[in-house]
């Protein structure tokens, strides 16, 4: 679509310009001269070709289009550049704002306007100074440039927001499939590493004591004591595996895992140096860990003792993982790669959405380089060096003050500027001030509207000071443009947040202010139309209509934005919920096997050891080890899945945090020691759902959730969640709290406090956990 726009939009402008001139002149019977046609062909062709490649080189295209129009505006007849000198330049300015940063955009539009004012150059055949009567062409040019620049900035912001939303949805969907498998692998690894080792040690120790109890009876007591302590350690470790707490201590950062991995290879005698950036939890961190581990393992296998460097750089566009080793002394070059390991590495990178390349280095070593996705949320703009900004400013000053092009421009006889300040200058200054105020419209719409209304009151003073005698309706119309945009912005913000408190008070007040200013402006014009009462009535009707239309249009836009945002957040929340439920089902499936098999057998090991039954202890330890191996086989096969996915509770908060972090959002959850380990099912489920709702309404801001218990109440404090204070989210949270006799407090715009009783009044005992809930 972009290629079609690049190729045919300039052609449409060229066709429109040809219809205006020379088409209209030919219809009137005025035949242009050959020199005029030749000059027009040259200017039209240059501008059209330049606009066709504007997206690739927007700033040079703007300079070229402005220079070509300035050279052709004076010698060509009036109207010969009416379209290309206005719409063409506006299109070039809009492209600069769309494709370049804000500072470059403002520098370009400011330089262009200052260049035209200093040298009194026109790009469309009309003067910019006082020689055109009241200098109204200056006002129209300023409005055109402001509209093109503002439109480009708005389109760029919308495009970046859309791309960010698409990236977040893509990563959330990928995590939806990855999280359950990752949880299964985590529990499998911990079951094997923590428990199988202990149970195997118990079996070996107790059976050795059984075989030597005749010759060394003292070993029986030691073996029983070891079996009891090891059994209790297995029980404690398995209980921790069942529900890891979502805290920084239990969930080490990905970069810490990488550093521990490097330290482990150093302990094997491998000289490894590392440079590792902080990484977010998710598929990228897991892929980086697996790639580094596999690459270092290959180094130990094929180039043991070779100096190795590990670098993991996390950036906006991509994450770069590089493992490079020097050649090992006496190693054969053919032994640097076996093939299968490289395929595994590429598979890991591919699963994370990246690429991987391996190969020998120039000095005979080996390098593994992976490019993985970078930040998944809206990436901050890269800081521009100050030297680059200085070069931009010097270039703009050179283009603005260079005398070559103004000398080449053909001019008519100079026209005296007259006395006093032209109305066009004052009107341009006011219109520029209103345009600058609109830059804050997105962040502070109500404050922006107040500034616009204050500036609107200055238009009658400008009319009186300049002695304006042009069209009486022009000053009110010019002053109303920016105010209507501010009104639309206020309406859009109110509709997007679901806030209907203002009603018609805001547009009514704006219409009243503008009606008074318009009446004064029209009355100050010498040839003002009609009596004052008629002017006031007409101004009031026009102001009310314009304010109402702007408010209605802004409200419609805000409703559409809210619908699009809710649809995006709904998809993101649905995928997050599905991922957490699947992972929670995996955890519950495995922990059910733990409770019914391994933990029961381990408890029997401890009981037999404490009872002094050596043979029975060995037998129960052997059974517990066999049950552990059977459970591991079940975990790997993925069998015996639960038909109904259980509702997550507070024990699944770590899964919820993982899922939101995977979308690029910074989320932290802290659970204090005062929170009981066992809560009633209603409170447990309600607290989890409240945390889920708060995170859904938090947009992209970093969020912190703190769970605490005080005075018989469970408190959930959420900060960094401005969306949770909006009416819709607040009503859902309040309803969930009220169902259990709790309360909701939202004193700050970005924080909420939820209080729930630790025991429900209806049933203080712990009831069965509901399997499903309609949301």
XYZ file of C-alpha atoms in Angstrom:
775
model
C 0.000 0.000 0.000
C 2.842 2.393 0.734
C 4.304 1.850 -2.759
C 0.954 2.657 -4.392
C 0.658 5.834 -2.327
C 4.234 6.872 -3.142
C 3.759 6.453 -6.879
C 0.265 7.751 -7.587
C -0.462 10.513 -5.066
C 2.071 12.912 -6.665
C 0.571 12.042 -10.058
C -2.880 13.013 -8.755
C -1.482 16.337 -7.527
C 0.106 16.893 -10.932
C -3.217 16.201 -12.662
C -5.031 18.613 -10.343
C -2.396 21.272 -11.008
C -2.737 20.760 -14.782
C -6.501 21.287 -14.490
C -6.029 24.542 -12.569
C -3.304 25.767 -14.916
C -2.949 25.628 -17.891
C -6.313 23.815 -18.158
C -8.451 26.669 -16.831
C -6.488 29.216 -18.903
C -7.038 27.231 -22.073
C -10.775 27.044 -21.376
C -10.844 30.831 -21.060
C -9.039 31.142 -24.386
C -5.744 32.375 -22.919
C -2.909 30.441 -24.514
C 0.250 30.231 -22.354
C 3.530 31.133 -24.001
C 6.116 28.522 -24.895
C 8.460 29.841 -22.196
C 5.758 29.505 -19.525
C 4.933 25.974 -20.640
C 8.596 24.972 -20.607
C 9.133 26.437 -17.132
C 5.983 24.720 -15.885
C 7.023 21.341 -17.305
C 10.426 21.622 -15.619
C 8.989 22.625 -12.249
C 6.098 20.133 -12.394
C 8.360 17.239 -13.369
C 10.941 18.054 -10.692
C 8.331 18.348 -7.932
C 6.453 15.194 -9.001
C 9.576 13.035 -9.191
C 10.781 14.349 -5.834
C 7.440 13.646 -4.130
C 7.453 10.105 -5.536
C 10.521 9.249 -3.420
C 9.602 11.362 -0.395
C 9.432 8.453 2.092
C 13.019 7.413 1.424
C 14.517 10.935 1.678
C 11.874 13.212 3.224
C 14.094 16.152 4.273
C 15.984 16.521 0.941
C 12.656 16.183 -0.888
C 11.197 19.036 1.184
C 14.188 21.250 0.356
C 13.971 20.381 -3.339
C 10.212 20.948 -3.587
C 10.426 24.300 -1.758
C 13.306 25.500 -3.968
C 11.572 24.442 -7.194
C 8.311 26.130 -6.226
C 10.118 29.321 -5.163
C 11.933 29.506 -8.500
C 8.769 28.928 -10.515
C 6.192 30.923 -8.537
C 7.270 34.423 -9.651
C 7.724 34.006 -13.453
C 4.738 31.717 -13.949
C 1.177 33.118 -14.073
C -1.053 33.186 -11.006
C -2.372 29.716 -10.287
C 0.447 27.909 -12.073
C 1.680 26.524 -8.719
C -1.533 26.816 -6.716
C -1.716 23.038 -6.099
C 1.923 21.939 -6.060
C 3.021 24.984 -4.050
C 0.445 24.272 -1.347
C -0.586 20.596 -1.364
C 2.816 19.438 -2.645
C 4.750 21.311 0.055
C 2.226 20.198 2.689
C 2.655 16.573 1.564
C 6.439 16.878 1.848
C 6.111 18.400 5.345
C 3.673 15.688 6.426
C 6.121 13.017 5.246
C 8.949 14.601 7.247
C 6.768 14.545 10.369
C 5.722 10.949 9.645
C 9.170 9.500 8.934
C 11.515 11.599 11.108
C 11.633 12.559 14.788
C 9.805 15.524 16.279
C 12.888 17.718 16.671
C 13.812 17.316 13.003
C 10.212 18.049 11.979
C 9.975 21.267 13.997
C 13.371 22.380 12.722
C 12.279 21.814 9.092
C 8.974 23.665 9.358
C 10.550 26.527 11.296
C 13.394 26.872 8.805
C 10.993 26.823 5.848
C 8.756 29.517 7.353
C 11.690 31.728 8.387
C 13.316 31.362 4.961
C 10.143 32.520 3.220
C 9.675 35.455 5.586
C 13.266 36.688 5.390
C 13.402 36.644 1.599
C 9.666 37.303 0.976
C 9.414 34.174 -1.132
C 6.172 32.580 -2.250
C 5.765 28.928 -3.138
C 2.302 29.257 -4.671
C 2.315 32.641 -6.441
C 0.866 34.839 -3.662
C 2.878 37.278 -1.580
C 3.634 36.676 2.072
C 4.093 40.217 3.227
C 1.889 43.246 3.453
C 1.960 43.715 -0.267
C -0.957 41.339 -0.694
C -3.353 43.631 1.046
C -3.648 42.507 4.639
C -0.960 39.793 4.421
C -3.598 37.091 4.674
C -1.551 34.705 2.541
C 0.864 34.593 5.465
C -1.919 33.407 7.761
C -3.072 30.727 5.349
C 0.486 29.511 4.811
C 1.058 29.259 8.565
C -2.156 27.282 9.003
C -1.225 24.992 6.128
C 2.212 24.259 7.594
C 0.773 23.727 11.081
C -1.889 21.345 9.763
C 0.603 19.327 7.723
C 3.075 19.080 10.610
C 0.437 18.228 13.196
C -1.147 15.650 10.913
C 2.183 13.951 10.310
C 3.022 13.847 14.025
C -0.412 12.385 14.804
C -0.097 9.741 12.086
C 3.385 8.786 13.322
C 2.144 8.405 16.880
C -0.777 6.277 15.708
C 1.513 4.097 13.602
C 3.922 3.546 16.489
C 1.052 2.718 18.840
C -0.370 0.231 16.341
C 3.001 -1.450 15.840
C 3.547 -1.645 19.582
C 0.129 -3.220 20.082
C 0.809 -5.741 17.321
C 4.157 -6.673 18.870
C 2.599 -7.137 22.286
C -0.186 -9.304 20.895
C 2.305 -11.384 18.937
C 4.476 -11.981 21.987
C 1.437 -12.690 24.182
C 0.177 -15.272 21.695
C 3.617 -16.885 21.542
C 3.769 -16.990 25.342
C 0.285 -18.502 25.455
C 1.713 -21.650 23.846
C 5.090 -21.487 25.595
C 4.139 -20.926 29.233
C 2.483 -24.303 29.970
C 5.392 -26.205 28.410
C 7.875 -24.005 30.256
C 6.102 -24.672 33.561
C 6.130 -28.392 32.864
C 9.861 -28.312 32.075
C 10.572 -26.248 35.204
C 8.802 -28.683 37.474
C 10.381 -31.676 35.720
C 13.832 -30.164 36.185
C 13.254 -29.328 39.837
C 11.732 -32.716 40.566
C 14.711 -34.457 39.062
C 17.427 -32.202 40.462
C 16.048 -31.652 43.940
C 14.252 -34.874 44.774
C 15.651 -37.752 42.707
C 19.142 -37.033 43.987
C 18.028 -37.182 47.628
C 15.962 -40.327 47.190
C 18.762 -42.074 45.324
C 21.168 -41.148 48.127
C 18.722 -42.566 50.699
C 18.410 -45.853 48.798
C 22.189 -46.246 48.410
C 22.939 -45.312 52.025
C 20.258 -47.462 53.646
C 20.985 -50.527 51.503
C 24.686 -50.205 52.321
C 23.808 -50.092 56.025
C 21.589 -53.159 55.614
C 24.457 -55.091 54.051
C 26.942 -54.075 56.760
C 24.740 -54.124 59.845
C 26.299 -57.352 61.086
C 29.877 -56.060 60.873
C 29.210 -52.354 61.469
C 26.023 -51.952 63.442
C 26.728 -48.263 64.128
C 26.052 -47.490 60.417
C 22.379 -48.422 60.878
C 21.742 -45.491 63.190
C 23.578 -43.088 60.915
C 21.693 -44.379 57.864
C 18.329 -44.034 59.603
C 19.158 -40.504 60.736
C 20.259 -39.605 57.206
C 17.110 -41.160 55.711
C 14.853 -39.191 58.050
C 16.599 -35.861 57.373
C 16.747 -36.492 53.627
C 13.061 -37.433 53.573
C 12.119 -34.222 55.381
C 14.296 -32.262 52.934
C 12.548 -33.934 49.989
C 9.159 -33.069 51.495
C 10.183 -29.445 51.994
C 11.658 -29.182 48.498
C 8.615 -30.737 46.835
C 6.293 -28.435 48.766
C 8.276 -25.484 47.447
C 8.075 -26.857 43.895
C 4.282 -27.010 44.121
C 3.834 -23.229 44.396
C 6.871 -20.968 43.967
C 6.360 -17.491 45.422
C 6.436 -14.612 42.930
C 9.332 -12.803 44.562
C 12.705 -11.686 43.311
C 14.456 -14.103 45.661
C 12.684 -17.192 44.303
C 12.657 -15.973 40.694
C 16.214 -15.003 39.813
C 16.658 -12.572 36.963
C 17.617 -14.063 33.583
C 20.973 -12.276 33.585
C 21.773 -13.832 36.976
C 21.027 -17.272 35.573
C 23.420 -16.580 32.715
C 26.150 -15.426 35.089
C 25.668 -18.532 37.238
C 25.948 -20.631 34.074
C 29.218 -18.931 33.148
C 30.487 -19.411 36.698
C 29.738 -23.133 36.445
C 31.855 -23.458 33.301
C 34.633 -21.482 34.959
C 34.571 -24.020 37.787
C 35.289 -26.685 35.167
C 38.494 -24.858 34.247
C 37.147 -23.076 31.167
C 38.384 -19.430 30.913
C 35.179 -17.506 30.186
C 34.578 -13.755 30.289
C 31.084 -12.317 30.000
C 29.226 -9.068 29.353
C 25.507 -9.563 29.985
C 22.712 -6.975 29.951
C 19.501 -7.248 31.957
C 16.885 -9.339 30.148
C 13.122 -9.655 30.694
C 11.561 -12.988 31.562
C 10.106 -14.879 28.640
C 10.987 -16.723 25.467
C 13.919 -14.447 24.595
C 15.600 -14.975 27.976
C 15.072 -18.736 27.817
C 16.435 -18.898 24.267
C 19.481 -16.810 25.219
C 20.173 -19.101 28.184
C 19.836 -22.253 26.080
C 22.048 -20.871 23.289
C 24.803 -19.827 25.695
C 24.659 -23.160 27.535
C 24.812 -25.204 24.326
C 27.573 -23.031 22.863
C 29.725 -23.265 26.000
C 29.160 -27.021 26.132
C 30.400 -27.294 22.546
C 33.457 -25.245 23.469
C 34.264 -27.654 26.309
C 33.789 -30.626 23.976
C 35.714 -29.375 20.969
C 38.042 -26.598 22.232
C 38.579 -27.280 25.915
C 40.756 -24.645 27.562
C 40.252 -22.043 24.822
C 39.578 -18.490 26.010
C 35.884 -17.737 25.491
C 33.799 -14.557 25.612
C 30.043 -14.358 26.135
C 28.126 -11.193 25.254
C 24.385 -10.648 25.588
C 23.194 -7.169 24.545
C 19.501 -6.317 24.991
C 18.416 -3.446 22.703
C 15.341 -1.794 21.238
C 15.407 -3.528 17.855
C 16.978 -6.877 18.789
C 18.840 -8.883 21.410
C 22.301 -9.991 20.340
C 23.861 -13.113 21.877
C 27.484 -13.844 20.912
C 29.696 -16.692 22.148
C 33.187 -16.600 20.667
C 36.178 -18.777 21.556
C 39.785 -18.597 20.498
C 41.476 -21.622 18.885
C 42.566 -24.283 21.362
C 46.221 -25.250 21.384
C 46.728 -28.356 19.253
C 43.080 -28.645 18.221
C 42.243 -29.775 14.723
C 40.077 -27.359 12.705
C 37.744 -30.181 11.661
C 36.782 -30.800 15.275
C 35.131 -27.414 15.753
C 31.640 -28.471 14.740
C 29.649 -31.658 14.638
C 26.445 -30.404 12.973
C 23.717 -31.628 15.334
C 24.501 -29.076 18.016
C 24.328 -26.282 15.460
C 20.863 -27.416 14.400
C 19.711 -27.367 18.017
C 21.043 -23.827 18.396
C 19.243 -22.625 15.273
C 16.053 -24.284 16.466
C 16.189 -22.397 19.766
C 16.696 -19.084 17.993
C 13.909 -19.834 15.531
C 11.422 -20.678 18.303
C 12.084 -17.286 19.907
C 11.542 -15.459 16.607
C 15.209 -14.816 15.813
C 18.056 -16.072 13.690
C 21.430 -17.676 14.400
C 24.699 -17.925 12.485
C 27.794 -19.975 13.339
C 31.189 -20.249 11.766
C 34.949 -19.986 12.188
C 36.583 -16.681 13.045
C 39.527 -15.115 11.263
C 42.004 -16.366 13.896
C 40.789 -19.969 13.707
C 38.310 -19.885 16.581
C 34.566 -20.324 16.483
C 31.659 -17.895 16.880
C 27.981 -18.362 17.608
C 25.918 -15.203 16.948
C 22.145 -15.047 17.536
C 19.797 -12.142 16.842
C 16.629 -12.432 18.959
C 13.700 -10.006 19.352
C 14.338 -6.896 21.417
C 12.007 -4.941 23.624
C 8.432 -5.972 23.064
C 6.791 -2.805 24.370
C 7.100 0.588 22.762
C 10.817 1.042 22.421
C 12.128 4.410 23.584
C 13.521 6.585 20.866
C 17.241 6.295 20.525
C 19.037 9.345 21.860
C 20.421 11.510 19.088
C 24.013 12.718 19.589
C 24.336 16.414 20.302
C 26.829 16.729 17.457
C 24.143 15.492 15.050
C 21.628 18.055 16.339
C 24.269 20.763 15.992
C 24.929 19.711 12.407
C 21.187 19.838 11.723
C 20.934 23.359 13.133
C 23.953 24.597 11.149
C 22.560 23.105 7.950
C 19.174 24.711 8.569
C 20.818 28.094 9.222
C 22.848 27.765 6.036
C 19.784 26.954 3.954
C 17.791 29.743 5.577
C 20.305 32.559 5.204
C 22.016 31.596 1.941
C 21.438 34.373 -0.661
C 21.875 32.314 -3.843
C 18.308 31.135 -4.393
C 16.601 34.432 -3.426
C 18.830 36.216 -5.963
C 17.800 33.783 -8.687
C 14.083 34.286 -7.985
C 12.498 36.694 -10.468
C 10.576 39.464 -8.707
C 8.120 42.147 -9.677
C 8.638 45.748 -8.620
C 9.020 46.080 -4.902
C 5.893 47.035 -3.039
C 6.156 49.299 -0.055
C 5.136 47.698 3.173
C 3.164 50.689 4.388
C 2.966 51.891 7.946
C 2.021 49.945 11.048
C 1.933 46.219 11.679
C -0.096 44.349 9.031
C -3.071 42.323 10.200
C -1.565 39.230 8.616
C 1.443 39.387 10.944
C -0.683 39.657 14.081
C -3.054 36.955 12.876
C -0.105 34.682 12.079
C 1.354 35.156 15.555
C -1.964 34.316 17.198
C -2.545 31.304 14.947
C 0.994 30.072 15.662
C 0.449 30.433 19.422
C -2.757 28.431 19.150
C -1.009 25.755 17.080
C 1.800 25.479 19.649
C -0.741 25.115 22.453
C -2.235 22.139 20.616
C 1.037 20.242 21.110
C -0.113 19.562 24.695
C -3.578 18.432 23.643
C -2.915 14.720 24.089
C -1.427 15.049 27.578
C -3.599 17.846 29.008
C -6.736 18.424 26.888
C -8.623 20.588 29.392
C -5.645 22.848 30.058
C -5.078 23.152 26.315
C -8.708 24.161 25.812
C -8.334 26.857 28.477
C -5.278 28.272 26.719
C -7.081 28.248 23.363
C -10.038 30.143 24.800
C -7.714 32.712 26.351
C -5.958 33.215 23.003
C -9.325 33.440 21.229
C -10.145 36.477 23.355
C -7.089 38.275 21.901
C -8.355 38.200 18.303
C -10.586 41.285 18.717
C -7.550 43.145 20.073
C -5.529 42.131 17.007
C -8.314 43.336 14.716
C -8.450 46.707 16.479
C -4.656 47.176 16.669
C -4.032 46.441 12.995
C -7.002 48.328 11.591
C -8.084 45.230 9.712
C -10.593 45.961 6.919
C -10.831 42.613 5.186
C -13.601 39.990 5.367
C -15.315 40.340 8.732
C -15.812 36.610 9.286
C -12.150 35.671 8.721
C -10.773 36.402 12.265
C -13.554 34.445 14.060
C -13.113 31.498 11.694
C -9.340 31.438 12.174
C -9.636 31.642 15.962
C -12.266 28.869 16.024
C -10.117 26.259 14.235
C -7.729 25.533 17.099
C -10.502 25.779 19.718
C -12.600 23.200 17.885
C -9.618 20.843 17.803
C -9.121 21.331 21.551
C -12.829 20.681 22.141
C -12.627 17.496 20.092
C -9.608 16.405 22.128
C -11.458 16.966 25.420
C -14.481 15.037 24.153
C -12.283 12.188 22.925
C -10.515 11.920 26.291
C -13.816 11.958 28.195
C -15.351 9.316 25.913
C -12.244 7.149 25.997
C -12.206 7.144 29.805
C -15.977 6.704 30.053
C -16.315 10.005 31.917
C -19.641 11.724 31.176
C -19.568 14.189 34.093
C -18.819 17.249 31.979
C -21.857 16.778 29.711
C -22.495 19.875 27.605
C -20.922 22.310 30.065
C -17.518 22.355 28.339
C -18.738 22.931 24.758
C -21.333 25.415 26.052
C -18.704 27.504 27.827
C -16.418 27.392 24.791
C -19.269 28.473 22.507
C -20.084 31.385 24.825
C -16.493 32.652 24.859
C -16.200 32.370 21.088
C -19.524 34.051 20.486
C -18.401 37.067 22.525
C -15.000 37.203 20.772
C -16.582 36.811 17.323
C -19.138 39.550 18.019
C -16.379 41.935 19.113
C -14.186 41.093 16.094
C -16.979 41.621 13.569
C -18.114 44.842 15.257
C -14.579 46.290 15.063
C -14.368 45.859 11.306
C -15.304 49.123 9.566
C -17.778 47.520 7.203
C -19.238 45.131 9.746
C -22.454 43.511 8.498
C -25.794 44.436 10.087
C -26.740 45.685 13.569
C -24.984 44.462 16.681
C -27.862 42.262 17.890
C -27.940 40.417 14.576
C -24.179 39.981 14.665
C -24.346 38.616 18.222
C -27.146 36.199 17.356
C -25.347 34.929 14.284
C -22.069 34.554 16.198
C -23.810 32.659 18.999
C -25.507 30.294 16.565
C -22.340 29.677 14.581
C -20.230 29.181 17.718
C -22.761 26.777 19.232
C -22.929 24.779 16.018
C -19.155 24.595 15.615
C -18.603 23.672 19.293
C -21.335 21.029 19.177
C -19.983 19.502 15.981
C -16.438 19.418 17.356
C -17.605 17.852 20.629
C -19.687 15.249 18.802
C -16.833 14.350 16.426
C -14.359 14.075 19.299
C -16.756 11.914 21.317
C -17.257 9.581 18.366
C -13.509 9.300 17.908
C -13.027 8.640 21.621
C -15.655 5.902 21.581
C -13.904 4.223 18.661
C -10.549 4.521 20.411
C -12.007 3.040 23.584
C -13.521 0.175 21.615
C -10.228 -0.537 19.866
C -8.325 -0.350 23.160
C -10.787 -2.624 24.944
C -10.627 -5.095 22.053
C -6.822 -5.096 22.192
C -6.754 -5.406 25.974
C -9.429 -8.083 25.803
C -7.396 -10.205 23.402
C -4.257 -9.673 25.464
C -6.074 -10.516 28.695
C -7.756 -13.559 27.146
C -4.462 -14.959 25.923
C -2.827 -14.194 29.259
C -5.639 -15.889 31.127
C -5.518 -18.925 28.842
C -1.754 -19.231 29.233
C -1.948 -18.938 33.024
C -4.784 -21.448 33.237
C -2.953 -23.967 31.073
C 0.246 -23.544 33.086
C -1.751 -23.714 36.317
C -3.399 -26.907 35.102
C 0.049 -28.394 34.414
C 1.192 -27.414 37.894
C -1.926 -28.837 39.531
C -1.677 -32.042 37.485
C 1.926 -32.592 38.556
C 1.377 -31.582 42.177
C -1.588 -33.972 42.362
C 0.811 -36.743 41.383
C 3.255 -35.507 43.988
C 0.675 -35.545 46.787
C -0.727 -38.981 45.979
C 2.527 -40.804 45.186
C 5.932 -39.275 45.933
C 5.042 -37.249 49.027
C 3.084 -40.158 50.495
C 6.000 -42.549 49.898
C 8.472 -40.018 51.278
C 6.392 -39.597 54.422
C 6.516 -43.370 54.859
C 10.324 -43.235 54.494
C 10.534 -40.676 57.297
C 8.108 -42.694 59.455
C 10.066 -45.928 58.968
C 13.400 -44.213 59.641
C 12.130 -42.582 62.815
C 10.766 -45.982 63.896
C 14.193 -47.589 63.497
C 13.068 -50.040 60.786
C 16.080 -50.203 58.476
C 14.766 -52.760 55.980
C 11.365 -51.070 55.721
C 13.106 -47.708 55.239
C 15.093 -49.095 52.324
C 11.962 -50.617 50.809
C 9.918 -47.381 51.139
C 12.797 -45.297 49.731
C 12.963 -47.629 46.740
C 9.213 -47.250 46.226
C 9.427 -43.446 46.516
C 12.216 -43.367 43.938
C 10.185 -45.573 41.587
C 7.162 -43.299 42.067
C 9.331 -40.270 41.274
C 10.562 -41.865 38.061
C 7.018 -42.788 37.065
C 5.885 -39.238 37.735
C 8.726 -37.868 35.616
C 7.696 -40.192 32.787
C 4.129 -38.907 33.107
C 5.342 -35.306 33.036
C 7.369 -35.911 29.884
C 4.539 -37.736 28.127
C 1.993 -35.080 29.092
C -0.629 -37.693 29.981
C -3.482 -37.599 32.464
C -4.305 -33.969 31.807
C -7.132 -32.524 33.830
C -10.342 -32.244 31.837
C -11.369 -29.065 33.632
C -8.749 -26.385 34.055
C -8.861 -25.259 37.694
C -9.294 -21.593 38.533
C -5.920 -19.998 39.381
C -5.440 -18.612 42.867
C -2.775 -16.477 44.508
C -0.345 -19.375 44.111
C -0.471 -18.727 40.341
C 0.644 -15.097 40.620
C 4.144 -16.018 39.505
C 2.695 -17.404 36.254
C 0.662 -14.217 35.751
C 3.749 -12.081 36.312
C 5.759 -14.166 33.830
C 3.066 -13.771 31.187
C 2.805 -9.982 31.517
C 6.577 -9.573 31.564
C 6.782 -11.565 28.366
C 4.759 -8.833 26.609
C 7.421 -6.270 27.499
C 5.746 -4.797 30.570
C 7.521 -4.339 33.896
C 5.421 -6.032 36.585
C 6.431 -6.740 40.168
C 4.391 -8.619 42.784
C 5.355 -8.788 46.450
C 3.662 -11.049 49.002
C 4.505 -10.231 52.598
C 5.067 -12.838 55.268
C 1.849 -11.823 57.025
C -0.309 -13.307 54.259
C -1.515 -16.751 55.479
C -0.495 -19.778 53.472
C -4.091 -21.026 53.395
C -6.974 -18.683 52.601
C -10.639 -19.371 52.093
C -11.364 -20.315 48.502
C -13.535 -17.229 47.881
C -10.908 -14.805 49.165
C -8.067 -16.619 47.400
C -9.863 -16.581 44.065
C -11.175 -13.013 44.488
C -7.695 -11.689 45.315
C -6.208 -13.366 42.250
C -9.001 -12.071 39.998
C -8.530 -8.570 41.404
C -4.799 -8.692 40.647
C -5.638 -9.933 37.150
C -8.116 -7.090 36.563
C -5.668 -4.480 37.822
C -2.934 -5.673 35.476
C -5.375 -5.796 32.550
C -6.270 -2.134 33.102
C -2.703 -0.939 33.588
C -1.808 -0.269 29.926
C 1.975 -0.302 29.379
C 3.135 1.435 32.554
C 5.341 -0.431 35.066
C 3.084 -1.847 37.774
C 3.697 -2.967 41.344
C 1.296 -5.122 43.370
C 1.761 -5.668 47.109
C -0.291 -8.276 49.008
C -0.420 -7.889 52.777
C -2.598 -8.924 55.711
C -3.489 -6.637 58.597
C -6.284 -6.693 61.146
C -8.172 -9.632 59.680
C -8.079 -8.171 56.174
C -6.152 -9.057 53.037
C -4.984 -5.866 51.254
C -3.990 -5.553 47.620
C -2.163 -2.296 46.822
C -1.528 -1.586 43.144
C 0.544 1.350 41.866
C 1.407 2.349 38.310
C -2.040 1.349 37.027
C -3.851 4.510 35.818
C -6.403 2.474 33.888
C -7.585 0.763 37.082
C -8.874 4.101 38.391
C -11.178 4.580 35.391
C -14.860 4.069 35.995
C -15.336 0.752 34.163
C -12.373 -0.982 35.833
C -13.216 0.570 39.201
C -16.773 -0.744 39.042
C -15.587 -4.285 38.293
C -13.106 -4.201 41.176
C -15.647 -2.696 43.548
C -18.202 -5.365 42.640
C -15.683 -8.143 43.294
C -14.771 -6.616 46.676
C -18.386 -5.964 47.689
C -19.335 -9.594 47.009
C -17.116 -10.605 49.947
C -17.771 -7.592 52.152
C -14.583 -5.792 51.097
C -13.891 -2.223 50.002
C -12.074 -0.443 47.189
C -10.197 2.852 47.514
C -8.810 4.858 44.596
C -7.451 8.095 46.056
C -4.683 8.477 43.460
C -5.181 8.392 39.680
C -2.622 5.601 39.245
C -3.199 3.512 42.387
C -5.945 1.399 43.948
C -6.305 -0.273 47.351
C -8.498 -3.360 47.712
C -9.437 -4.767 51.119
C -10.917 -8.252 51.527
C -11.800 -10.090 54.749
C -9.540 -13.052 55.391
C -12.615 -15.189 56.125
C -15.976 -14.801 54.434
C -18.921 -14.064 56.775
C -21.097 -16.789 55.233
C -18.625 -19.631 55.647
C -15.401 -19.048 57.575
C -14.200 -22.546 56.812
C -12.295 -23.292 53.629
C -14.790 -24.513 51.027
C -14.059 -26.366 47.830
C -12.490 -24.307 45.076
C -14.918 -23.578 42.211
C -13.898 -25.068 38.896
C -15.204 -22.386 36.580
C -16.315 -18.797 36.770
C -18.164 -16.690 34.233
C -16.310 -13.470 33.686
